[in-house]
Each structure stands twice: as structure tokens, then as C-alpha cells.
Coordinates of C-alpha atoms in Angstrom, one line a residue:
M1 CA 5.1 152.2 142.9
K2 CA 1.4 153.0 143.0
L3 CA 0.7 150.1 140.6
F4 CA 3.0 147.6 142.5
R5 CA 2.3 148.4 146.2
P6 CA -1.1 146.6 146.5
V7 CA 0.2 143.8 144.3
L8 CA 3.3 143.3 146.5
Y9 CA 1.2 143.4 149.6
V10 CA -1.1 140.6 148.5
C11 CA 1.9 138.6 147.3
G12 CA 3.4 139.1 150.8
M13 CA 0.2 137.7 152.3
L14 CA 0.4 134.7 150.0
A15 CA 4.0 134.1 151.1
F16 CA 2.9 134.0 154.7
I17 CA 0.2 131.4 153.7
M18 CA 2.9 129.4 152.0
A19 CA 5.1 129.6 155.1
G20 CA 2.3 128.2 157.1
L21 CA 1.7 125.4 154.6
L22 CA 5.4 124.5 154.8
L23 CA 5.0 123.8 158.5
A24 CA 2.8 120.8 157.7
P25 CA 5.5 118.6 156.2
A26 CA 7.9 120.0 158.8
V27 CA 5.8 118.8 161.7
F28 CA 5.2 115.5 159.8
A29 CA 8.9 115.0 159.3
L30 CA 9.5 115.8 163.0
L31 CA 7.0 113.2 164.2
T32 CA 8.2 110.5 161.8
D33 CA 12.0 111.0 162.5
D34 CA 12.5 112.3 159.0
E35 CA 15.7 114.3 158.6
E36 CA 14.0 116.8 156.3
Y37 CA 12.2 118.6 159.2
S38 CA 15.0 121.2 159.3
T39 CA 14.6 121.8 155.5
F40 CA 11.0 122.6 155.8
F41 CA 11.4 124.8 158.9
L42 CA 14.1 126.8 157.1
S43 CA 12.0 127.1 154.0
S44 CA 9.0 128.3 156.0
G45 CA 11.2 130.9 157.6
L46 CA 12.5 132.2 154.3
A47 CA 9.0 132.4 152.9
A48 CA 7.8 134.3 155.9
L49 CA 10.7 136.7 155.6
A50 CA 10.0 137.3 151.9
G51 CA 6.3 137.9 152.9
L52 CA 7.3 140.5 155.5
L53 CA 9.6 142.4 153.1
L54 CA 6.8 142.4 150.4
M55 CA 4.2 143.7 152.8
L56 CA 6.2 146.4 154.4
P57 CA 5.7 149.1 151.7
G58 CA 1.9 148.6 151.9
L59 CA 1.5 148.6 155.7
G60 CA -1.0 151.2 156.9
H61 CA -2.5 151.7 153.4
R62 CA -6.0 150.9 152.2
F63 CA -6.2 149.3 148.8
T64 CA -8.8 148.8 146.1
L65 CA -7.3 146.6 143.4
T66 CA -7.9 147.8 139.8
A67 CA -8.2 145.5 136.8
R68 CA -4.5 146.3 135.8
Q69 CA -3.4 145.3 139.3
L70 CA -5.4 142.1 139.2
Y71 CA -3.8 141.0 135.9
L72 CA -0.4 141.6 137.5
L73 CA -1.3 140.0 140.8
T74 CA -2.7 136.9 139.2
S75 CA 0.5 136.2 137.2
L76 CA 2.9 137.2 140.0
S77 CA 1.2 135.2 142.6
W78 CA 1.5 131.9 140.7
L79 CA 5.1 132.7 139.9
S80 CA 6.0 133.6 143.5
L81 CA 4.2 130.5 144.9
S82 CA 6.2 128.3 142.5
F83 CA 9.5 129.7 143.9
Y84 CA 8.4 129.3 147.5
G85 CA 7.3 125.8 146.7
A86 CA 10.7 125.0 145.2
L87 CA 12.6 126.0 148.3
P88 CA 12.5 122.7 150.2
L89 CA 13.2 120.8 147.0
M90 CA 16.5 122.7 146.6
L91 CA 17.4 122.7 150.3
S92 CA 16.6 119.1 151.1
H93 CA 19.2 116.3 151.8
H94 CA 18.2 115.1 148.3
P95 CA 18.5 118.5 146.5
L96 CA 17.3 119.3 143.1
S97 CA 19.0 122.0 141.0
L98 CA 17.3 125.4 140.7
T99 CA 15.9 124.6 137.3
D100 CA 14.5 121.2 138.4
A101 CA 13.1 122.4 141.7
V102 CA 11.3 125.3 140.0
F103 CA 10.0 123.0 137.3
E104 CA 8.7 120.5 139.9
A105 CA 7.0 123.3 141.9
V106 CA 5.5 125.0 138.9
S107 CA 4.2 121.6 137.7
G108 CA 2.7 121.0 141.2
I109 CA 1.1 124.4 141.8
T110 CA -0.4 124.4 138.3
T111 CA -1.6 120.8 138.9
T112 CA 0.1 119.7 135.7
G113 CA 1.9 116.7 137.2
S114 CA 4.9 116.5 135.0
T115 CA 7.9 115.5 137.1
V116 CA 11.7 115.4 136.9
M117 CA 12.0 113.1 140.0
S118 CA 12.5 109.4 139.9
E119 CA 12.7 106.6 142.4
L120 CA 10.0 108.3 144.3
A121 CA 9.4 105.4 146.7
A122 CA 12.9 105.9 148.1
L123 CA 12.4 109.6 148.8
P124 CA 11.6 111.0 152.3
H125 CA 7.9 110.9 152.9
S126 CA 7.9 114.6 153.8
I127 CA 9.1 115.5 150.3
L128 CA 6.3 113.4 148.7
L129 CA 3.8 115.0 151.0
W130 CA 4.9 118.5 150.0
R131 CA 4.5 117.7 146.3
S132 CA 0.9 116.5 147.1
I133 CA 0.2 119.6 149.1
L134 CA 1.4 121.8 146.3
Q135 CA -1.1 120.2 143.9
W136 CA -3.9 120.3 146.4
V137 CA -3.4 124.0 147.1
G138 CA -3.0 124.7 143.4
G139 CA -6.3 123.0 142.6
L140 CA -8.1 125.1 145.2
G141 CA -6.5 128.2 143.8
V142 CA -7.5 127.3 140.3
I143 CA -11.2 127.1 141.3
G144 CA -11.1 130.3 143.3
M145 CA -9.4 132.1 140.5
A146 CA -11.9 130.8 137.9
V147 CA -15.0 131.9 139.8
S148 CA -13.8 135.2 141.2
I149 CA -10.8 136.9 139.5
L150 CA -10.9 135.8 135.8
P151 CA -14.6 136.7 135.2
F152 CA -13.9 140.2 136.5
L153 CA -10.9 140.5 134.1
Q154 CA -13.2 139.3 131.2
V155 CA -11.0 136.2 130.9
G156 CA -11.8 132.5 131.2
G157 CA -14.9 130.4 130.8
M158 CA -16.7 131.5 134.0
R159 CA -17.8 134.6 132.2
L160 CA -20.4 132.5 130.4
F161 CA -21.8 131.5 133.8
Q162 CA -21.7 134.9 135.5
T163 CA -25.5 135.3 135.4
E164 CA -26.1 132.0 137.1
S165 CA -23.3 132.7 139.6
S166 CA -24.7 136.1 140.5
D167 CA -28.2 134.8 140.9
W168 CA -26.9 132.0 143.1
S169 CA -24.8 134.3 145.2
E170 CA -27.5 136.9 145.7
K171 CA -30.0 134.3 146.9
S172 CA -27.7 132.0 148.9
L173 CA -24.3 133.3 149.8
P174 CA -24.3 137.1 149.2
R175 CA -20.7 137.7 150.4
F176 CA -17.5 136.7 148.7
H177 CA -15.9 135.3 151.8
E178 CA -18.9 133.0 152.3
M179 CA -18.5 131.7 148.7
A180 CA -14.8 131.2 149.4
R181 CA -15.6 129.3 152.6
A182 CA -18.2 127.2 150.8
L183 CA -15.6 126.3 148.1
L184 CA -13.0 125.3 150.8
L185 CA -15.5 123.2 152.6
V186 CA -16.7 121.4 149.5
Y187 CA -13.1 120.9 148.4
L188 CA -12.1 119.5 151.8
G189 CA -15.1 117.3 151.9
I190 CA -14.5 115.7 148.5
T191 CA -10.8 115.2 149.4
L192 CA -11.7 113.5 152.7
A193 CA -14.2 111.3 150.9
C194 CA -11.6 110.3 148.3
A195 CA -9.0 109.5 151.0
L196 CA -11.4 107.4 153.0
S197 CA -12.4 105.5 149.8
Y198 CA -8.8 104.8 148.9
L199 CA -8.1 103.7 152.5
A200 CA -11.1 101.3 152.5
A201 CA -9.9 99.9 149.1
G202 CA -6.5 98.9 150.5
M203 CA -4.2 101.9 150.2
T204 CA -2.0 102.7 153.1
L205 CA -2.9 105.8 155.1
F206 CA 0.0 107.8 153.6
D207 CA -0.8 106.8 150.1
A208 CA -4.5 107.5 150.6
I209 CA -3.9 111.0 151.8
N210 CA -1.4 111.9 149.1
H211 CA -3.4 110.4 146.2
A212 CA -6.6 112.0 147.5
M213 CA -5.0 115.4 147.3
T214 CA -3.6 114.8 143.8
T215 CA -6.8 113.1 142.5
V216 CA -9.3 115.8 143.6
S217 CA -6.9 118.6 142.4
T218 CA -6.6 116.6 139.1
G219 CA -2.8 117.0 139.6
G220 CA -1.5 113.5 139.1
Y221 CA 1.6 113.4 141.4
A222 CA 2.0 109.8 142.8
T223 CA 4.2 108.3 145.5
D224 CA 5.8 105.8 143.2
D225 CA 7.3 105.8 139.7
S226 CA 4.6 103.3 138.5
S227 CA 2.0 106.0 139.2
M228 CA -1.4 104.2 139.8
G229 CA -0.3 101.1 137.9
R230 CA 0.5 99.2 141.2
F231 CA -3.0 99.5 142.6
S232 CA -6.0 97.2 142.2
D233 CA -8.9 97.7 139.8
T234 CA -11.1 98.9 142.6
I235 CA -8.8 101.7 143.4
L236 CA -8.6 102.7 139.7
W237 CA -12.4 103.0 139.5
I238 CA -12.4 105.1 142.7
A239 CA -9.8 107.3 141.1
V240 CA -12.0 107.5 137.9
L241 CA -15.0 108.7 140.1
F242 CA -13.1 111.4 141.9
M243 CA -11.2 112.6 138.9
L244 CA -14.5 113.2 137.2
I245 CA -15.8 115.0 140.3
G246 CA -12.7 117.2 140.2
G247 CA -13.3 117.9 136.5
M248 CA -16.8 119.1 137.1
P249 CA -17.8 122.8 138.0
F250 CA -17.5 123.2 141.7
M251 CA -20.1 125.9 141.7
L252 CA -22.7 123.1 140.9
Y253 CA -21.8 121.3 144.1
I254 CA -22.2 124.5 146.2
R255 CA -25.5 125.4 144.5
F256 CA -26.7 121.9 145.2
L257 CA -25.8 122.1 148.9
S258 CA -27.5 125.5 149.1
Q259 CA -30.7 124.7 147.1
R260 CA -30.9 120.9 147.6
N261 CA -32.1 120.5 144.1
L262 CA -30.8 117.9 141.7
N263 CA -31.8 120.1 138.7
V264 CA -28.5 122.1 139.2
F265 CA -26.7 119.1 137.6
R266 CA -28.7 119.5 134.4
D267 CA -26.0 122.1 133.5
Q268 CA -25.2 121.9 129.7
Q269 CA -21.5 122.0 130.2
A270 CA -21.5 119.2 132.9
R271 CA -23.8 117.0 130.8
G272 CA -21.7 117.5 127.7
F273 CA -18.5 116.7 129.6
L274 CA -19.9 113.4 130.9
L275 CA -21.3 112.4 127.4
V276 CA -17.9 113.1 125.8
V277 CA -16.1 111.0 128.5
L278 CA -18.6 108.2 128.0
G279 CA -18.2 108.3 124.2
L280 CA -14.4 108.3 124.3
I281 CA -14.3 105.4 126.7
S282 CA -16.7 103.4 124.5
L283 CA -14.7 104.1 121.4
L284 CA -11.3 103.2 122.8
T285 CA -12.7 100.1 124.6
L286 CA -14.3 98.8 121.4
Q287 CA -11.1 99.5 119.4
Q288 CA -9.0 97.6 121.9
L289 CA -11.3 94.7 122.1
L290 CA -11.2 94.3 118.3
T291 CA -7.4 94.5 118.1
T292 CA -6.2 92.8 121.3
E293 CA -6.9 89.6 123.2
R294 CA -7.1 91.1 126.7
E295 CA -10.0 90.5 129.0
P296 CA -13.0 92.9 128.4
F297 CA -13.1 94.2 132.0
E298 CA -9.4 94.8 132.0
V299 CA -9.6 96.7 128.7
L300 CA -12.6 98.8 130.0
T301 CA -10.8 99.5 133.3
H302 CA -7.6 100.8 131.8
A303 CA -9.4 102.6 129.0
A304 CA -11.7 104.4 131.4
F305 CA -8.9 105.2 133.9
N306 CA -6.4 106.6 131.3
I307 CA -9.0 108.6 129.3
V308 CA -10.5 110.2 132.4
S309 CA -7.0 110.9 133.7
V310 CA -6.0 112.7 130.5
I311 CA -9.3 114.5 129.8
T312 CA -9.4 115.9 133.3
T313 CA -5.7 116.7 132.9
T314 CA -4.8 114.7 136.0
G315 CA -2.0 112.8 134.3
Y316 CA -2.0 109.5 136.3
A317 CA -1.2 106.4 134.3
S318 CA -2.2 102.8 135.0
S319 CA -0.1 101.5 132.1
D320 CA 1.8 102.9 129.1
Y321 CA -1.0 103.5 126.7
T322 CA 1.5 104.5 124.0
L323 CA 2.2 100.7 123.7
W324 CA -1.5 100.1 122.7
G325 CA -0.9 100.9 119.0
Y326 CA -0.9 104.0 116.8
F327 CA -4.6 104.6 117.2
S328 CA -4.1 104.9 120.9
I329 CA -1.2 107.3 120.6
I330 CA -3.2 109.7 118.2
F331 CA -6.3 109.2 120.3
F332 CA -4.7 110.3 123.6
F333 CA -2.9 113.2 121.9
I334 CA -6.3 114.6 120.7
V335 CA -7.9 114.0 124.1
T336 CA -5.1 116.0 125.7
F337 CA -6.5 119.2 124.3
I338 CA -10.1 118.8 125.5
G339 CA -9.9 119.3 129.3
G340 CA -12.7 119.4 131.9
C341 CA -15.3 122.0 132.8
S342 CA -14.8 125.6 133.5
G343 CA -14.8 126.3 137.2
S344 CA -13.1 122.9 137.9
T345 CA -9.6 122.0 138.9
S346 CA -9.0 120.7 135.3
G347 CA -6.9 122.4 132.6
G348 CA -7.2 122.1 128.9
M349 CA -9.3 124.1 126.4
K350 CA -12.4 123.2 128.4
I351 CA -15.5 121.5 127.2
F352 CA -17.7 124.7 126.9
R353 CA -15.4 126.1 124.2
F354 CA -16.0 123.0 122.0
Q355 CA -19.7 123.3 122.7
L356 CA -19.7 127.0 121.8
S357 CA -17.7 126.2 118.6
W358 CA -20.2 123.6 117.6
L359 CA -23.1 126.0 118.2
F360 CA -21.4 128.7 116.3
L361 CA -20.7 126.4 113.4
R362 CA -24.4 125.3 113.4
D363 CA -25.5 128.9 113.5
Q364 CA -23.3 129.7 110.4
M365 CA -24.8 126.7 108.6
N366 CA -28.3 127.9 109.3
K367 CA -27.4 131.4 108.0
L368 CA -26.0 129.9 104.8
V369 CA -29.3 128.0 104.2
H370 CA -31.5 130.8 105.4
P371 CA -29.6 134.1 104.7
R372 CA -32.5 136.3 105.9
G373 CA -33.2 134.2 109.0
V374 CA -32.6 135.5 112.5
F375 CA -30.8 133.1 114.8
S376 CA -29.3 133.3 118.3
I377 CA -26.9 131.0 120.0
R378 CA -28.2 129.7 123.3
Y379 CA -26.4 128.0 126.1
N380 CA -28.0 126.6 129.2
G381 CA -31.2 128.2 127.9
K382 CA -29.8 131.7 127.7
A383 CA -28.5 133.7 124.7
V384 CA -24.8 133.9 124.4
S385 CA -23.5 137.4 123.9
D386 CA -21.2 138.3 121.0
D387 CA -18.3 139.2 123.3
I388 CA -18.3 135.7 124.8
M389 CA -18.0 134.2 121.3
V390 CA -15.3 136.6 120.4
S391 CA -13.4 135.7 123.6
A392 CA -13.7 131.9 122.8
V393 CA -12.4 132.5 119.2
A394 CA -9.5 134.7 120.5
F395 CA -8.6 132.1 123.1
S396 CA -8.5 129.3 120.5
F397 CA -6.4 131.3 118.1
L398 CA -4.0 132.3 120.8
F399 CA -3.8 128.8 122.2
F400 CA -2.7 127.2 118.9
L401 CA -0.4 130.1 118.2
V402 CA 1.4 129.7 121.5
L403 CA 1.4 125.9 121.0
A404 CA 3.2 126.4 117.7
L405 CA 5.7 128.8 119.2
T406 CA 6.4 126.6 122.2
T407 CA 6.9 123.6 120.0
L408 CA 9.5 125.6 117.9
A409 CA 11.2 126.8 121.1
L410 CA 11.5 123.3 122.5
A411 CA 12.7 121.9 119.1
A412 CA 15.4 124.6 119.2
T413 CA 16.7 123.1 122.5
G414 CA 17.4 119.8 120.6
L415 CA 14.2 117.8 121.3
D416 CA 12.7 115.7 118.6
F417 CA 9.4 116.7 117.0
V418 CA 7.1 114.3 118.9
T419 CA 8.7 115.2 122.3
A420 CA 8.6 119.0 121.5
L421 CA 5.0 119.0 120.2
S422 CA 3.5 116.7 122.9
G423 CA 5.6 118.5 125.6
A424 CA 4.2 121.9 124.5
A425 CA 0.7 120.4 124.4
T426 CA 0.8 118.8 127.8
A427 CA 2.3 121.9 129.4
L428 CA -0.3 124.3 128.0
T429 CA -3.2 121.9 128.8
N430 CA -1.7 121.0 132.3
V431 CA -2.0 117.3 131.6
G432 CA 1.4 116.0 132.7
P433 CA 2.7 113.2 130.5
G434 CA 3.5 113.7 126.9
L435 CA 4.4 111.2 124.1
G436 CA 7.6 109.4 123.3
D437 CA 10.2 107.4 125.2
M438 CA 11.4 110.5 127.2
I439 CA 8.3 112.2 128.5
G440 CA 5.6 109.6 127.8
P441 CA 3.5 107.9 130.6
A442 CA 6.5 105.6 131.4
G443 CA 9.1 108.4 131.5
N444 CA 9.6 111.8 133.0
F445 CA 11.0 115.2 132.1
A446 CA 14.5 114.8 133.7
G447 CA 16.1 114.4 130.3
V448 CA 14.7 117.6 128.9
P449 CA 17.4 120.3 128.7
D450 CA 17.3 123.1 131.3
S451 CA 16.3 125.7 128.8
G452 CA 13.4 123.4 127.7
K453 CA 12.3 123.0 131.4
W454 CA 12.1 126.8 131.8
I455 CA 10.1 127.0 128.5
L456 CA 7.7 124.3 129.7
G457 CA 7.4 125.9 133.1
F458 CA 6.3 129.2 131.5
A459 CA 3.9 127.3 129.3
M460 CA 2.3 125.6 132.3
I461 CA 1.6 128.9 133.9
L462 CA 0.3 130.3 130.6
G463 CA -2.1 127.4 130.3
R464 CA -3.2 127.5 134.0
L465 CA -4.0 131.3 133.7
E466 CA -6.0 131.0 130.5
L467 CA -3.2 132.5 128.4
L468 CA -4.7 136.0 128.0
T469 CA -4.1 136.9 131.7
V470 CA -0.3 136.6 131.2
M471 CA -0.1 137.7 127.5
V472 CA -1.7 141.0 128.3
L473 CA 1.3 141.8 130.5
L474 CA 3.5 141.6 127.5
T475 CA 1.7 144.3 125.6
P476 CA 2.8 148.0 125.7
V477 CA -0.7 149.2 126.2
F478 CA -0.8 147.5 129.6
W479 CA 2.2 149.4 130.9
R480 CA 1.0 152.7 129.4
G481 CA -2.1 152.3 131.5

């Protein structure tokens, strides 16, 4: 009980936060004569009750969370938030089954964007708003987790940037709550700017608010089955800009606001990310221009939009890119694995791991040519410690091992190879759409067997929590203390 009491107390606090968030669509439904208002009020009450029950054992106690408790808390918090998020989807007047509701909520809170819901335009606006809120909150939670909890647990990419982060925090915002407040304000500001841009470009107010929340969080939920394909080119380019902003390290924005120095954007990870995006867009645009007869600007627009959507793991689609030929199918499958920057709302393997792998490979080549030479791997002008390299290698090995096991598990449920492999990949990288007729950009996950949806839901959480955070809970040494 000593291990669980602080964890349950914090989970209870999160349940109360979720209860408060559920009141937003409840009030919206009440003001718009939407019959779902009672669903959201009931869901809020149930979440608050669960929070009270979880907090009771810890009332009156003072807690200092240990590393073991943080591992447990990180995993349990995302699981519990998913179940609270599923409540209105199960209790609504257009109810989903337990499996579908949990899948939708997990996909939302992990900002994956895979969905089992169709005919979205006909659904109550309060349900659509709740899906967007789930992704927006999930995106904020991802950033907070990446810059505060995971580095402490020696997991995740922000370990590489701890020196910079501590320098910045000591000079600018010495307290954690100030950093959290700065993150929230930056996140709110970018979301507001995105919504106003969408509104100015011709979206309705409702669509602008929803798509702003799911763009900045790189989540990808839309309010229509055609995703972003029904909007103008101007709106697509606005989405490209804000998806890129969401895929960049949010600590850079905060450091810029505190230091007012553009040099903070000379970060090696951010520059590498933008160069990779530019290179991929150029390659796909050139290939499409040489093999199709579409207008150049149209080709550029859709290539840029869909590449940025996939590499930032947003999951929007402006068209079905699997119809662009076999090159495009393989191209987008590879891009699925890359991801955005560490400390962003994006999923995937993250750009910095590819950069470190290249630096490591170059280092090994140098040692082969000069066996007696002394070399060091430097990133952002600083030497990279061996434990960072070991962590990156361990993550990569574990990622592809879990990918293989998840693919096998999905195939065992009856899915074909392409659906199983791309489904496992898109879940672990939190991208959203897979490949094939069923789960491709023009489909959804409704046809996946229930057992497959639970497997995919678990894979989404694994990917969002950088794998090791969850996998360590499955080891005997964790429970032996």
C-alpha cells in the first residue's frame, strides 16, 4: 500500500481534472440545445466520484514520489484518463461499445488520431468537441511528461537536453510550477493563433476551434469523414505551419520568450527536423510531377500537407495518398517511423535518435580508418555521454521488437499482413492512419476485431510513453523493489 497510496492520490487528482474538463462540452451542449448535456454531466460526476475514492487513502499524508512510483504513476495516469475519456462515448445517445469507446479515447489522449467513428458530420457537436479536447489535453500532457517526468526516469529524448533545460530554468524560471505555467501559456497562445488563422481562412468557428486543438496537439481528429480534404489550399498551408510548430521542441519557444534571442532556434534537432521535412517534400513532389499530370502547385500542396501530417504524427489527410502509386505507399510507410522532435507533441522515434545514429555510425567509420584515434560524439556543441547512446540503441531495439510482436498479435486476430504491420506501426508511432483499404487514410479502424483494438490501444500507450516507461513495469525486478 505504501507504493500505491501516493500514486492513487495523484490519479485521483487527475480524475478531478478530467471531471472539470467534461463540464466544458456539457455546458456547450446545454447552450446549443444538444441532448448530450446530461451525458457529460453524468460522466463528470462519475469521474469526480472515482477521484474522491482514489484520494481518500492518501488524505492527510505528505508524499515524496520515488522513481518506482513515478514509473507506475505515468502508466496508470494515461490508462485512467483514457477510461474517463471513454465515459461520454459509452453513455451518449449514440453509444459506442466499451471496446470502441476506450479505443477512441486512448487514440485521443495519446494524440494518435485513429478512429472507429464514421459519419462524423452527423454526430452531436458536443461529442466532436470532446474528442478534440481529449487530443488537446493529451498534447499538453505529452510535453509536460517529456520535459519533467521522463528525464528524471532516465527515459526519453529530453535527457539529451537536460543541461540546456537546467541552465535555462536556473536563469529564467527557477521553479517547476513556473515552467508548467509557461508551457500552458505557450500552448494556449499557439492554439489561439491557429484557431484565428483557420477562422480568417474560411472555417466556421466550431471547425476552427476543433481543428486548432487537434492541429497543435498533432492529434488529427477532424469533424468530418473527409478529414482536411474538404478545405481550401490556404487552410491546408495554415495546417502545415501549425503542425510543424507542434512538432518542434516547445522548450525552444519558452526559451525564446524568456531570452528574446533567435539563436535558440539554432538547435541541432530543430534544424535537422526542418531539413528532413524539406527534403521529403521535395522528393515526393518531384516524383509526383514526373509521374502524374496534375498541376505543380496542387502536387506541392498535397505532398507538403500529407508529409508534414505523417512526420509530425498528426494523421490528417487531404487525399488518399495510397492511390498515388507504390512509391508513395512505401514512402509514407517509411516516414511513419520518423516522428517530430523530442519535447514536442509529436510521436514516432524522434528526429534526434536518427541524428545520434548517424553520428554514432560516422564515429565507428572514423575508428575503423583511424584505430588509434580518439573521437567524441558531439550534439548541439556538447559531448554526448555513453549512457545516452546506450539508451537510444536500447529504445531502437525495443521499438522494432515490440513492432514485430504487435504485428504478429494483430495477424493472429485475422488481419492481413499489410493491415497488421501498418496498424502496429501507426499505433506505436501515434500517427493515426495505416495502409490498406480498411485502416488507410480513406478508412477507419471500425472493422478491426475487438481483440485487435485492445492490442492497438495498448500499443498506442506504449508508443506515447516511450516504451521503456511501461515495459519496466512488466519486469520482476520492479516489483521486488
